[in-house]
Amino acid sequence: MLGYALFATRWLQAPLYFGLVIVQGVYVYKFFNELWTLILRCMSGRATETYVMLSVLKLVDVVMIANLLIMVIVGGYETFVSRIDLTGHRDQPEWFSHVNPNVLKVKLATAIVGISSVHLLQMFVDVQHTAQHSLLWGTTIHMAFILSAAILAYMSGPMLARTEPAHAHRESDVTAAEPPTATVPHSVRTPAPIPAQATPREADAGAEERIRAAGFPARKLLETYDEEHPRAFDRETVARLGKLDFVAARRNVVFVGPPGTGKTHLAIGLGVRACQAGHQVLFATAAEWAARLAGARAEGRLAEELAALDAYPVLVVDEVGYTPFDAETSALFFQLVAHRYERASLIVTGDRPLGRWDEVFGGPSAPAMVDRLAHHAETVRIDGDSYRMRRATSAWAE
C-alpha cells in the first residue's frame, strides 16, 4: 500500500505542467506583441535593418522557447505523471511515439543550445551597443551549453550501447506478393551490408525490456541478415525500412517468399529496431493471433482487445499461409487489419502473393482485408532456396 501511495504522489506534478501551459500562453502574447510592434515601425518607416534583424531574432527566440515548453509539458507529463494516448491521432508528433527520459534530455539540451545561439547572434548583430565583457560571457556560456549537450548526448548514446550478438536464421516463411515490387537480382546486388541503427535511442535503458515484452522467438538484427543467400532481394527497400519511417507514417510492411529465405529474420529485425527506437512491438504467428482474437471474441471483449493493441505501434504477424482459416477466423483478421488501418503498422510475413490470400482466409473478407493491408504497404519479395535446407545439405555433404 505504501508503494502505491508513493506512486500516486506523481499527480502532484500535474498542476506544474498545467502552469507551464499558462506560461506558453504568455509567450504567445509576447510573440504577437513583438510582431505588431515590428509591423507598425516598418509601416511608419522607422525600422532600420538592424532593428528588423533583432526583432526577427526575438520572434525566433520566442518560438524556440515555446517549442522547448511543449516538449517539457507533453514529454514530461508522459514520462513522469501519466501516459497520453495519442495512438491513431493524425497530428501525433514524430518524437512523441518514442518519448523517454533519455530522448527528452537530449532534445531539451539541443533546444537550449539553439536558444543560446539566437541570443548570441542578437548580441553580435547589435555589437555596437553590446559591452565587450557581455560578448565574452555570452560566448563562454554558449560554448558551455554546447559542451554539456555533447556530453549528455554521448552519455545517452554510444557509452551505453550494447553490442548485439550475431544470430543465425530461424524462419518459417512465405512467397511472392502483391502489389508486385522490384527485386534486385543476386548478380547485380550491392555488396554493402544493411547499415546498423546508429542513434542514441538504441541505447535507451527500456529497449531491452521492450524487446523481451515483444515476444520475439529469437533475437535477430537486420544487419546480420545473410544477403548473399537469396537469389533476389531488395536490399535498398529493407535499408530504407530500417530507418523506421513507416512506423511514423503508420504504413505496413509485407515480406513474401518461399520458406527459409529469411522473412521472419527481417520482420524480427525491424521489430527489434522499433523497440530500440522506443516503440512497443508485439510478435506472434498468424495462428497465435487467430487464437488470441478468437479467445477475446468468446469472452465478449474483442473490441477492448483491439483497442488495447493500439498501445503497440507495430504488430508482427508471422507465417501467414501455413494454416488455412475458416470464415469466422478470417473475419477476426479483417477486424484486426481494418482497426489498425491508417492508425498503426503491421509487419506481415507470408508464403504467397496477397492476391492468393483467398486460399488462406475463407469467406468474403479476404479481398477487403488485402485492400486495406496493401493500400499503405511496402512489399518486399525474396526469392531463393531454403537457408535451413542449404545448411542441412552442406552438413550432410561434409
Coordinates of C-alpha atoms in Angstrom, one line a residue:
M1 CA 0.0 0.0 0.0
L2 CA 2.8 2.4 0.8
G3 CA 4.3 1.8 -2.6
Y4 CA 1.0 2.6 -4.3
A5 CA 0.6 5.7 -2.2
L6 CA 4.1 6.9 -3.1
F7 CA 3.4 6.2 -6.8
A8 CA 0.1 8.2 -6.6
T9 CA 2.1 11.3 -5.5
R10 CA 3.2 11.7 -9.1
W11 CA -0.1 13.5 -9.7
L12 CA 1.3 16.4 -7.6
Q13 CA 3.3 17.3 -10.6
A14 CA 0.3 17.6 -12.9
P15 CA -0.5 21.2 -11.8
L16 CA 3.1 22.2 -12.6
Y17 CA 2.6 21.2 -16.2
F18 CA -0.7 23.0 -16.5
G19 CA 1.1 26.0 -15.1
L20 CA 3.6 25.8 -17.9
V21 CA 0.6 25.8 -20.3
I22 CA -0.3 29.3 -18.9
V23 CA 3.4 30.3 -19.4
Q24 CA 3.1 29.2 -23.0
G25 CA 0.1 31.5 -23.4
V26 CA 2.2 34.3 -22.1
Y27 CA 4.8 33.6 -24.8
V28 CA 2.0 33.6 -27.5
Y29 CA 1.0 37.1 -26.3
K30 CA 4.7 38.2 -26.3
F31 CA 5.1 36.9 -29.8
F32 CA 2.2 38.8 -31.3
N33 CA 3.0 41.9 -29.3
E34 CA 6.6 41.9 -30.8
L35 CA 5.2 41.2 -34.3
W36 CA 2.7 44.1 -34.1
T37 CA 5.4 46.5 -32.9
L38 CA 7.6 45.4 -35.8
I39 CA 4.8 45.9 -38.3
L40 CA 4.0 49.4 -37.0
R41 CA 7.6 50.5 -37.2
C42 CA 8.0 49.1 -40.7
M43 CA 4.8 50.9 -41.9
S44 CA 6.0 54.2 -40.3
G45 CA 9.4 53.9 -41.9
R46 CA 11.2 53.9 -38.5
A47 CA 12.5 50.3 -38.8
T48 CA 16.2 50.1 -39.6
E49 CA 17.8 46.9 -41.0
T50 CA 19.4 46.2 -37.6
Y51 CA 16.1 46.7 -35.8
V52 CA 14.3 44.3 -38.2
M53 CA 17.0 41.6 -37.7
L54 CA 16.9 42.0 -34.0
S55 CA 13.1 41.8 -34.0
V56 CA 13.0 38.7 -36.2
L57 CA 15.6 37.1 -33.9
K58 CA 13.4 37.9 -30.9
L59 CA 10.4 36.3 -32.6
V60 CA 12.5 33.2 -33.4
D61 CA 13.7 33.2 -29.8
V62 CA 10.1 33.2 -28.5
V63 CA 9.1 30.3 -30.9
M64 CA 12.1 28.2 -29.8
I65 CA 11.3 28.7 -26.1
A66 CA 7.7 27.8 -26.8
N67 CA 8.9 24.6 -28.6
L68 CA 11.0 23.9 -25.5
L69 CA 8.0 24.4 -23.3
I70 CA 5.8 22.0 -25.3
M71 CA 8.4 19.3 -25.1
V72 CA 8.7 19.8 -21.3
I73 CA 4.9 19.9 -20.9
V74 CA 3.9 16.9 -23.1
G75 CA 7.1 14.8 -22.7
G76 CA 7.5 15.5 -19.0
Y77 CA 3.8 14.7 -18.3
E78 CA 4.0 11.5 -20.3
T79 CA 7.3 10.4 -18.7
F80 CA 6.7 11.3 -15.0
V81 CA 2.9 11.6 -14.5
S82 CA 0.7 9.6 -16.8
R83 CA 0.6 8.2 -20.3
I84 CA -1.1 10.3 -23.0
D85 CA -2.7 8.0 -25.5
L86 CA -2.5 9.7 -29.0
T87 CA -2.3 6.4 -30.9
G88 CA -4.0 6.9 -34.3
H89 CA -4.2 10.7 -34.0
R90 CA -3.1 12.2 -37.3
D91 CA -1.3 15.1 -35.6
Q92 CA 0.8 12.9 -33.3
P93 CA 4.3 14.4 -33.3
E94 CA 7.1 12.1 -34.5
W95 CA 9.2 12.4 -31.3
F96 CA 6.2 11.6 -29.0
S97 CA 6.0 7.9 -30.0
H98 CA 9.4 7.2 -28.5
V99 CA 9.5 9.7 -25.7
N100 CA 11.6 8.6 -22.7
P101 CA 13.9 10.4 -20.2
N102 CA 17.0 10.0 -22.4
V103 CA 15.4 11.3 -25.5
L104 CA 13.7 14.1 -23.7
K105 CA 17.0 15.2 -22.0
V106 CA 18.9 15.2 -25.4
K107 CA 16.1 17.1 -27.1
L108 CA 15.9 19.7 -24.3
A109 CA 19.7 20.1 -24.4
T110 CA 19.7 20.7 -28.2
A111 CA 16.8 23.2 -27.8
I112 CA 18.7 25.1 -25.1
V113 CA 21.7 25.3 -27.4
G114 CA 19.5 26.6 -30.2
I115 CA 18.0 29.3 -27.9
S116 CA 21.5 30.2 -26.7
S117 CA 22.7 30.5 -30.4
V118 CA 19.9 33.0 -31.1
H119 CA 20.8 35.1 -28.0
L120 CA 24.4 35.1 -29.0
L121 CA 23.5 36.1 -32.6
Q122 CA 21.5 39.0 -31.2
M123 CA 24.5 40.3 -29.3
F124 CA 26.7 40.2 -32.4
V125 CA 24.1 41.8 -34.6
D126 CA 23.8 44.7 -32.1
V127 CA 27.5 44.6 -31.3
Q128 CA 27.8 48.4 -31.2
H129 CA 25.5 48.5 -28.2
T130 CA 26.9 45.4 -26.5
A131 CA 29.6 45.6 -23.9
Q132 CA 32.8 43.6 -24.6
H133 CA 32.5 41.6 -21.4
S134 CA 28.9 40.7 -22.3
L135 CA 30.1 39.3 -25.6
L136 CA 32.8 37.3 -23.8
W137 CA 30.5 35.9 -21.2
G138 CA 27.8 35.2 -23.8
T139 CA 30.2 33.2 -25.9
T140 CA 31.6 31.3 -22.9
I141 CA 28.1 30.4 -21.7
H142 CA 27.1 29.3 -25.2
M143 CA 30.2 27.1 -25.5
A144 CA 29.4 25.6 -22.1
F145 CA 25.9 24.7 -23.3
I146 CA 27.3 23.1 -26.5
L147 CA 29.8 21.1 -24.4
S148 CA 27.2 19.9 -21.9
A149 CA 24.8 18.9 -24.7
A150 CA 27.5 16.9 -26.4
I151 CA 28.4 15.1 -23.2
L152 CA 24.7 14.4 -22.5
A153 CA 24.2 13.0 -26.0
Y154 CA 27.3 10.8 -25.6
M155 CA 26.2 9.5 -22.2
S156 CA 22.7 8.8 -23.6
G157 CA 24.1 7.0 -26.6
P158 CA 27.3 5.2 -27.5
M159 CA 28.5 5.0 -24.0
L160 CA 25.5 2.7 -23.1
A161 CA 25.3 0.9 -26.4
R162 CA 25.4 -2.8 -26.3
T163 CA 26.9 -5.0 -29.0
E164 CA 24.2 -7.2 -30.3
P165 CA 25.2 -10.8 -30.8
A166 CA 25.1 -12.2 -34.3
H167 CA 22.4 -14.9 -34.8
A168 CA 21.7 -17.4 -37.5
H169 CA 18.4 -17.7 -39.3
R170 CA 15.2 -19.1 -37.8
E171 CA 12.4 -18.9 -40.3
S172 CA 9.2 -20.5 -41.2
D173 CA 8.4 -18.2 -44.1
V174 CA 6.5 -17.2 -47.1
T175 CA 6.4 -16.2 -51.2
A176 CA 5.6 -13.6 -53.8
A177 CA 3.5 -10.5 -53.2
E178 CA 1.0 -8.0 -54.5
P179 CA 1.2 -5.3 -55.5
P180 CA 4.4 -6.5 -57.3
T181 CA 7.6 -4.7 -56.3
A182 CA 11.0 -4.7 -57.9
T183 CA 13.6 -7.2 -56.8
V184 CA 17.3 -6.9 -57.2
P185 CA 19.0 -9.9 -58.9
H186 CA 21.8 -11.6 -56.9
S187 CA 24.3 -10.9 -59.7
V188 CA 23.8 -7.1 -59.5
R189 CA 23.1 -6.8 -55.8
T190 CA 25.0 -4.2 -53.9
P191 CA 27.5 -6.0 -51.6
A192 CA 27.4 -3.4 -48.9
P193 CA 25.5 -4.7 -45.8
I194 CA 22.4 -3.2 -44.4
P195 CA 23.6 -0.3 -42.2
A196 CA 23.3 -0.8 -38.4
Q197 CA 21.0 1.5 -36.5
A198 CA 23.2 4.3 -35.1
T199 CA 21.1 6.6 -32.9
P200 CA 21.1 7.5 -29.2
R201 CA 17.7 5.8 -28.9
E202 CA 19.1 2.3 -29.4
A203 CA 20.8 2.6 -26.0
D204 CA 17.6 3.5 -24.2
A205 CA 17.5 1.6 -20.9
G206 CA 14.0 0.5 -21.7
A207 CA 14.9 -1.0 -25.1
E208 CA 15.8 -4.5 -23.6
E209 CA 12.5 -4.5 -21.7
R210 CA 10.5 -3.7 -24.8
I211 CA 12.4 -6.4 -26.8
R212 CA 11.6 -9.0 -24.1
A213 CA 8.0 -8.0 -23.9
A214 CA 7.6 -8.2 -27.7
G215 CA 7.7 -12.0 -27.6
F216 CA 10.2 -12.5 -30.4
P217 CA 11.2 -16.2 -30.8
A218 CA 14.8 -15.2 -31.1
R219 CA 17.0 -12.0 -31.3
K220 CA 17.5 -11.1 -35.0
L221 CA 19.1 -8.0 -36.5
L222 CA 18.7 -6.5 -39.9
E223 CA 22.5 -6.1 -40.3
T224 CA 23.1 -9.8 -39.6
Y225 CA 20.8 -11.0 -42.4
D226 CA 22.7 -13.1 -45.0
E227 CA 22.1 -11.1 -48.1
E228 CA 24.2 -13.5 -50.2
H229 CA 21.7 -16.4 -49.7
P230 CA 18.5 -15.3 -51.7
R231 CA 18.6 -15.1 -55.4
A232 CA 16.6 -11.9 -55.4
F233 CA 16.4 -9.4 -52.5
D234 CA 15.6 -5.7 -52.4
R235 CA 18.3 -4.5 -50.1
E236 CA 17.6 -0.8 -50.7
T237 CA 14.0 -1.1 -49.6
V238 CA 14.9 -3.1 -46.4
A239 CA 17.6 -0.5 -45.6
R240 CA 15.0 2.3 -46.0
L241 CA 12.6 0.4 -43.8
G242 CA 15.3 0.1 -41.2
K243 CA 15.0 3.9 -40.7
L244 CA 11.5 3.2 -39.3
D245 CA 9.8 6.0 -41.2
F246 CA 7.0 3.5 -41.9
V247 CA 6.1 3.4 -38.2
A248 CA 5.7 7.2 -38.0
A249 CA 3.7 7.1 -41.3
R250 CA 1.6 4.2 -40.0
R251 CA 2.3 2.1 -43.0
N252 CA 2.5 -1.7 -43.3
V253 CA 5.4 -4.0 -44.4
V254 CA 4.8 -7.3 -46.2
F255 CA 7.6 -9.8 -46.7
V256 CA 6.8 -12.6 -49.1
G257 CA 8.9 -15.5 -50.4
P258 CA 9.5 -19.3 -50.1
P259 CA 10.1 -20.9 -46.7
G260 CA 13.6 -20.5 -45.3
T261 CA 14.5 -17.3 -47.2
G262 CA 14.7 -15.1 -44.1
K263 CA 11.4 -13.3 -43.9
T264 CA 10.9 -13.9 -40.2
H265 CA 14.5 -12.7 -39.6
L266 CA 13.8 -9.4 -41.4
A267 CA 10.5 -9.0 -39.6
I268 CA 12.1 -9.5 -36.2
G269 CA 15.0 -7.2 -37.2
L270 CA 12.6 -4.4 -38.0
G271 CA 10.7 -5.2 -34.7
V272 CA 13.9 -5.0 -32.7
R273 CA 14.8 -1.7 -34.3
A274 CA 11.4 -0.3 -33.5
C275 CA 11.9 -1.4 -29.8
Q276 CA 15.3 0.3 -29.7
A277 CA 13.6 3.4 -31.1
G278 CA 11.2 3.5 -28.2
H279 CA 8.1 1.8 -29.8
Q280 CA 6.1 -1.0 -28.2
V281 CA 6.1 -4.1 -30.5
L282 CA 4.1 -7.4 -30.3
F283 CA 5.1 -10.5 -32.2
A284 CA 3.0 -13.6 -32.9
T285 CA 2.4 -16.1 -35.6
A286 CA -0.8 -15.9 -37.6
A287 CA -2.1 -19.0 -35.8
E288 CA -1.3 -17.4 -32.4
W289 CA -3.1 -14.2 -33.4
A290 CA -6.1 -16.2 -34.5
A291 CA -6.3 -17.9 -31.2
R292 CA -5.9 -14.6 -29.3
L293 CA -8.6 -12.9 -31.2
A294 CA -10.9 -15.9 -31.0
G295 CA -10.4 -16.0 -27.3
A296 CA -11.3 -12.3 -26.9
R297 CA -14.4 -12.8 -29.0
A298 CA -15.5 -15.8 -27.0
E299 CA -15.2 -13.7 -23.8
G300 CA -17.1 -10.8 -25.4
R301 CA -14.2 -8.4 -25.3
L302 CA -13.0 -8.3 -28.9
A303 CA -13.5 -4.5 -29.1
E304 CA -11.5 -4.0 -25.9
E305 CA -8.7 -6.3 -27.2
L306 CA -8.4 -4.4 -30.5
A307 CA -8.3 -1.1 -28.5
A308 CA -5.6 -2.5 -26.2
L309 CA -3.5 -3.4 -29.2
D310 CA -3.5 0.3 -30.1
A311 CA -0.8 0.7 -27.5
Y312 CA 1.6 -1.1 -29.9
P313 CA 2.7 1.0 -32.9
V314 CA 3.9 -2.2 -34.5
L315 CA 2.4 -5.7 -34.6
V316 CA 4.2 -8.6 -36.3
V317 CA 2.1 -11.3 -37.9
D318 CA 4.3 -14.2 -38.9
E319 CA 3.7 -17.3 -41.1
V320 CA 0.6 -16.3 -43.0
G321 CA -0.3 -19.1 -45.3
Y322 CA 0.8 -22.2 -43.4
T323 CA -2.6 -22.6 -41.7
P324 CA -5.9 -22.0 -43.6
F325 CA -8.6 -20.2 -41.6
D326 CA -12.3 -20.6 -41.7
A327 CA -14.7 -17.7 -42.4
E328 CA -15.1 -16.7 -38.7
T329 CA -11.4 -16.5 -38.1
S330 CA -10.9 -14.7 -41.3
A331 CA -13.4 -12.1 -40.2
L332 CA -11.4 -11.7 -37.0
F333 CA -8.2 -10.9 -39.0
F334 CA -10.2 -8.5 -41.1
Q335 CA -11.3 -6.7 -38.0
L336 CA -7.6 -6.5 -36.8
V337 CA -6.4 -5.1 -40.2
A338 CA -9.4 -2.7 -40.5
H339 CA -9.0 -1.5 -36.9
R340 CA -5.3 -0.7 -37.5
Y341 CA -5.8 0.8 -41.0
E342 CA -4.0 4.2 -41.0
R343 CA -3.7 4.0 -37.2
A344 CA -0.6 1.8 -36.7
S345 CA 1.7 -0.5 -38.5
L346 CA 1.6 -4.2 -39.3
I347 CA 4.6 -6.3 -40.4
V348 CA 3.4 -9.5 -42.1
T349 CA 5.3 -12.4 -43.5
G350 CA 3.7 -14.9 -45.9
D351 CA 4.4 -17.6 -48.5
R352 CA 2.1 -16.4 -51.3
P353 CA 1.0 -13.2 -53.1
L354 CA -1.6 -11.1 -51.5
G355 CA -3.8 -11.9 -54.5
R356 CA -3.9 -15.5 -53.3
W357 CA -4.9 -14.9 -49.8
D358 CA -8.3 -16.2 -50.5
E359 CA -6.5 -19.6 -50.4
V360 CA -5.7 -18.9 -46.7
F361 CA -8.7 -16.9 -45.5
G362 CA -12.1 -18.3 -46.1
G363 CA -15.3 -16.2 -46.5
P364 CA -15.8 -12.9 -48.3
S365 CA -13.5 -10.8 -46.0
A366 CA -10.2 -11.7 -47.8
P367 CA -10.4 -9.1 -50.6
A368 CA -11.4 -6.2 -48.2
M369 CA -8.6 -7.2 -45.8
V370 CA -6.0 -7.3 -48.6
D371 CA -7.2 -4.0 -49.9
R372 CA -6.6 -2.3 -46.5
L373 CA -3.3 -4.1 -45.8
A374 CA -1.8 -3.3 -49.2
H375 CA -3.1 0.3 -49.5
H376 CA -0.3 1.8 -47.4
A377 CA 2.3 -1.0 -47.6
E378 CA 5.9 -1.7 -48.6
T379 CA 6.1 -5.2 -50.2
V380 CA 9.5 -6.9 -50.2
R381 CA 9.8 -10.1 -52.3
I382 CA 12.5 -12.6 -51.6
D383 CA 13.3 -15.4 -53.9
G384 CA 15.7 -18.3 -53.2
D385 CA 16.1 -21.7 -51.7
S386 CA 15.6 -22.5 -48.0
Y387 CA 18.5 -21.4 -45.9
R388 CA 17.9 -24.2 -43.5
M389 CA 17.9 -26.8 -46.2
R390 CA 21.2 -25.3 -47.6
R391 CA 22.8 -25.7 -44.2
A392 CA 21.5 -29.2 -43.7
T393 CA 22.7 -30.2 -47.2
S394 CA 26.1 -28.7 -46.5
A395 CA 26.4 -30.6 -43.2
W396 CA 25.4 -33.9 -44.9
A397 CA 28.0 -33.4 -47.6
E398 CA 30.7 -32.8 -45.1

